[in-house]
Amino acid sequence: MKPFFIAAALSLGLCSCSESAPVVQILQTKLPNAACVVAADSAGLASGSLNLAYGDRYLLAFVVNNSYASTPIEVGDVPLEPDSTSGGAGTAIVDTLKLSYESTPSLSIPDGEVPYTAGLAPASEGNTLVADLLTTEAAQALSQAVASGGTVQVRVTVQFAGKFASGGKSFETNEVVYAIDAYSATRPIPACTPGQVIQPVIPCNSTGGQDGNYPECV
């Protein structure tokens, strides 16, 4: 009797697979106010601008959900893992901010991994993570490129990574892309008078220059 072989359906491409959404997911990007707080009803953003004559940081808030919910394990009616919405084994510990860059015109901006510290409670929604989208190398490259005039559009790909408190399993969020128009231009901002109280600048009491926000005096 001759042996015969059955071709697997996978080899014929008859099976399709879909990638599930990450457990820790970035949902929106928003601009923090001068106190570095993000209002729940503030509009989401996909792009912004930065006048490098006044600041070399671009601060953005990310609205993040952690859909991982811990289930307590009990031994002799004693829970080994807390079952709480404020922390516990399902907490996602963010420890890294991953940044990569593409620009027009093209600049050689290296990717970066920046230490970041945050904790996302299990099964929590609407967490806010504020981050600077420009590494030192990125800010320097953009400053040099716009020093003689012109605008550079840089597209920043952002991703957070870390580990869950339960078992130390690693996670990565989805990637989001944010566009920044970088340029350098002075503005007619008056000099501050002695003793003048300067109002905080959006975002996060910055030096100014981001998204059309400037100090009232310099």
Short mmCIF file of C-alpha atoms in Angstrom, two decimals:
data_model
loop_
_atom_site.label_atom_id
_atom_site.label_comp_id
_atom_site.label_asym_id
_atom_site.label_seq_id
_atom_site.Cartn_x
_atom_site.Cartn_y
_atom_site.Cartn_z
CA MET A 1 0.00 0.00 0.00
CA LYS A 2 1.44 3.29 -1.04
CA PRO A 3 1.56 6.01 1.57
CA PHE A 4 -0.22 9.20 0.68
CA PHE A 5 0.18 12.67 2.03
CA ILE A 6 -2.36 15.29 3.01
CA ALA A 7 -1.41 18.91 2.43
CA ALA A 8 -2.13 21.15 5.38
CA ALA A 9 -4.67 23.87 4.83
CA LEU A 10 -2.19 26.44 6.11
CA SER A 11 0.13 25.74 3.18
CA LEU A 12 -2.71 26.60 0.81
CA GLY A 13 -3.40 29.90 2.52
CA LEU A 14 -6.87 28.80 3.63
CA CYS A 15 -6.43 30.05 7.18
CA SER A 16 -6.30 33.74 8.07
CA CYS A 17 -5.26 35.19 11.40
CA SER A 18 -5.99 38.61 12.88
CA GLU A 19 -3.82 40.41 15.40
CA SER A 20 -5.65 41.40 18.56
CA ALA A 21 -5.45 44.90 20.00
CA PRO A 22 -2.75 45.45 22.63
CA VAL A 23 -3.82 45.11 26.25
CA VAL A 24 -2.40 48.55 27.04
CA GLN A 25 -3.60 50.89 24.31
CA ILE A 26 -3.12 54.55 23.39
CA LEU A 27 -6.49 55.97 22.41
CA GLN A 28 -5.93 59.72 21.95
CA THR A 29 -3.34 62.47 22.00
CA LYS A 30 -4.18 65.78 23.67
CA LEU A 31 -2.51 69.04 24.68
CA PRO A 32 -2.02 69.56 28.45
CA ASN A 33 -2.90 72.96 29.90
CA ALA A 34 -0.46 75.28 31.69
CA ALA A 35 -0.77 73.21 34.89
CA CYS A 36 -0.03 70.02 32.90
CA VAL A 37 -3.62 68.80 33.35
CA VAL A 38 -5.71 67.35 30.51
CA ALA A 39 -9.43 68.13 30.54
CA ALA A 40 -11.65 65.15 29.80
CA ASP A 41 -13.55 67.12 27.15
CA SER A 42 -10.49 68.59 25.40
CA ALA A 43 -10.15 67.85 21.71
CA GLY A 44 -7.81 65.19 20.42
CA LEU A 45 -4.83 66.26 18.30
CA ALA A 46 -3.03 64.68 15.36
CA SER A 47 -0.43 67.39 14.69
CA GLY A 48 1.10 70.55 16.09
CA SER A 49 3.85 73.14 15.70
CA LEU A 50 7.00 74.18 17.55
CA ASN A 51 8.87 77.47 17.30
CA LEU A 52 12.38 76.45 18.27
CA ALA A 53 13.40 80.07 18.89
CA TYR A 54 11.57 79.76 22.22
CA GLY A 55 11.60 76.10 23.24
CA ASP A 56 13.06 72.75 22.25
CA ARG A 57 10.48 70.48 23.86
CA TYR A 58 7.13 69.24 22.56
CA LEU A 59 4.93 68.01 25.40
CA LEU A 60 1.93 65.87 24.58
CA ALA A 61 -0.56 63.90 26.67
CA PHE A 62 -1.55 60.36 25.76
CA VAL A 63 -4.86 58.90 26.89
CA VAL A 64 -4.19 55.24 27.68
CA ASN A 65 -6.36 52.27 28.71
CA ASN A 66 -5.16 49.17 30.57
CA SER A 67 -7.66 46.40 29.81
CA TYR A 68 -5.84 43.77 31.88
CA ALA A 69 -7.88 42.86 34.98
CA SER A 70 -6.31 40.69 37.67
CA THR A 71 -8.22 37.78 39.17
CA PRO A 72 -7.25 37.02 42.77
CA ILE A 73 -5.83 33.58 43.54
CA GLU A 74 -6.88 32.22 46.91
CA VAL A 75 -5.18 29.56 49.03
CA GLY A 76 -7.14 28.63 52.12
CA ASP A 77 -9.44 31.64 51.59
CA VAL A 78 -6.41 33.95 51.65
CA PRO A 79 -6.05 36.10 48.50
CA LEU A 80 -2.53 36.06 47.07
CA GLU A 81 -3.25 38.85 44.62
CA PRO A 82 -5.24 41.99 45.43
CA ASP A 83 -8.42 42.57 43.45
CA SER A 84 -8.58 46.35 43.29
CA THR A 85 -9.07 49.06 40.70
CA SER A 86 -6.35 51.15 42.36
CA GLY A 87 -3.46 48.73 41.98
CA GLY A 88 -2.34 45.17 42.38
CA ALA A 89 -1.19 42.32 40.20
CA GLY A 90 -2.86 43.70 37.06
CA THR A 91 -1.04 47.03 37.28
CA ALA A 92 0.88 47.91 34.12
CA ILE A 93 4.24 49.45 35.02
CA VAL A 94 5.40 51.71 32.18
CA ASP A 95 9.19 52.04 32.13
CA THR A 96 10.14 53.03 28.56
CA LEU A 97 9.08 55.60 25.98
CA LYS A 98 10.07 54.59 22.45
CA LEU A 99 10.47 57.33 19.84
CA SER A 100 11.37 57.21 16.14
CA TYR A 101 11.46 59.98 13.55
CA GLU A 102 10.83 60.64 9.87
CA SER A 103 11.14 64.16 8.50
CA THR A 104 10.62 66.29 5.41
CA PRO A 105 13.18 67.38 4.32
CA SER A 106 14.97 64.24 5.46
CA LEU A 107 17.18 64.56 8.55
CA SER A 108 19.26 61.88 10.25
CA ILE A 109 17.48 61.69 13.60
CA PRO A 110 18.25 58.50 15.55
CA ASP A 111 15.54 56.52 17.28
CA GLY A 112 15.44 56.86 21.03
CA GLU A 113 14.33 54.94 24.11
CA VAL A 114 13.70 57.20 27.10
CA PRO A 115 13.20 55.98 30.69
CA TYR A 116 9.64 56.64 31.82
CA THR A 117 7.87 55.92 35.09
CA ALA A 118 4.12 55.38 35.43
CA GLY A 119 1.65 52.85 36.76
CA LEU A 120 -1.69 52.03 35.15
CA ALA A 121 -4.24 50.38 37.43
CA PRO A 122 -5.87 47.16 36.22
CA ALA A 123 -8.99 47.54 34.06
CA SER A 124 -8.54 51.31 34.02
CA GLU A 125 -9.56 53.79 31.34
CA GLY A 126 -8.58 57.35 30.56
CA ASN A 127 -5.11 57.28 32.12
CA THR A 128 -2.98 60.26 31.08
CA LEU A 129 0.72 59.98 30.29
CA VAL A 130 2.53 63.24 29.45
CA ALA A 131 5.76 62.95 27.48
CA ASP A 132 8.30 65.05 25.59
CA LEU A 133 8.33 63.85 21.98
CA LEU A 134 11.81 65.19 21.23
CA THR A 135 15.00 63.53 22.39
CA THR A 136 18.07 65.74 22.81
CA GLU A 137 19.37 64.52 19.43
CA ALA A 138 16.04 65.24 17.73
CA ALA A 139 15.81 68.76 19.15
CA GLN A 140 19.40 69.53 18.10
CA ALA A 141 18.87 68.23 14.57
CA LEU A 142 15.69 70.26 14.13
CA SER A 143 17.25 73.44 15.58
CA GLN A 144 20.15 73.21 13.15
CA ALA A 145 17.85 72.50 10.21
CA VAL A 146 15.59 75.52 10.78
CA ALA A 147 18.27 77.99 11.92
CA SER A 148 18.46 79.59 8.47
CA GLY A 149 14.70 79.64 7.93
CA GLY A 150 12.17 77.23 6.56
CA THR A 151 10.05 74.54 8.17
CA VAL A 152 10.74 70.88 8.85
CA GLN A 153 7.85 68.51 9.33
CA VAL A 154 8.81 65.66 11.62
CA ARG A 155 6.58 62.63 12.12
CA VAL A 156 7.16 61.07 15.51
CA THR A 157 6.18 57.46 16.14
CA VAL A 158 5.45 56.94 19.83
CA GLN A 159 5.08 53.74 21.84
CA PHE A 160 5.16 52.95 25.56
CA ALA A 161 6.52 49.69 26.97
CA GLY A 162 6.87 48.03 30.36
CA LYS A 163 5.88 45.05 32.47
CA PHE A 164 2.83 43.87 34.37
CA ALA A 165 3.14 43.60 38.14
CA SER A 166 1.82 40.04 37.89
CA GLY A 167 4.61 37.75 36.69
CA GLY A 168 6.60 40.56 35.10
CA LYS A 169 5.22 39.88 31.63
CA SER A 170 6.30 42.54 29.13
CA PHE A 171 3.87 44.68 27.13
CA GLU A 172 3.99 47.31 24.40
CA THR A 173 1.24 49.72 23.47
CA ASN A 174 0.12 50.37 19.93
CA GLU A 175 2.19 52.88 17.99
CA VAL A 176 0.81 56.34 17.25
CA VAL A 177 2.24 58.86 14.79
CA TYR A 178 2.19 62.59 15.56
CA ALA A 179 3.30 65.32 13.14
CA ILE A 180 5.13 68.48 14.24
CA ASP A 181 5.95 71.48 12.03
CA ALA A 182 9.24 72.82 13.40
CA TYR A 183 10.53 76.32 12.57
CA SER A 184 12.41 79.22 14.14
CA ALA A 185 11.05 82.78 14.21
CA THR A 186 11.26 85.59 16.75
CA ARG A 187 8.10 87.37 17.88
CA PRO A 188 7.54 90.89 19.25
CA ILE A 189 7.23 89.83 22.89
CA PRO A 190 7.99 92.65 25.36
CA ALA A 191 10.60 92.44 28.09
CA CYS A 192 9.33 91.62 31.57
CA THR A 193 9.28 94.45 34.09
CA PRO A 194 10.86 94.00 37.55
CA GLY A 195 8.48 92.08 39.82
CA GLN A 196 6.06 91.23 37.03
CA VAL A 197 4.11 88.02 37.68
CA ILE A 198 4.25 85.94 34.53
CA GLN A 199 1.30 83.70 33.78
CA PRO A 200 2.09 79.99 33.17
CA VAL A 201 2.46 79.01 29.54
CA ILE A 202 0.67 76.14 27.84
CA PRO A 203 1.65 73.31 28.02
CA CYS A 204 2.96 72.49 31.49
CA ASN A 205 4.33 76.01 32.15
CA SER A 206 6.80 75.68 29.28
CA THR A 207 9.11 78.37 27.91
CA GLY A 208 6.73 78.85 24.99
CA GLY A 209 6.77 78.23 21.27
CA GLN A 210 4.54 75.15 21.18
CA ASP A 211 1.30 75.30 19.21
CA GLY A 212 1.22 79.10 19.14
CA ASN A 213 1.53 79.55 22.91
CA TYR A 214 4.06 82.17 24.11
CA PRO A 215 4.91 83.92 27.37
CA GLU A 216 3.47 87.41 27.82
CA CYS A 217 6.99 88.73 28.36
CA VAL A 218 10.56 87.50 28.24
#
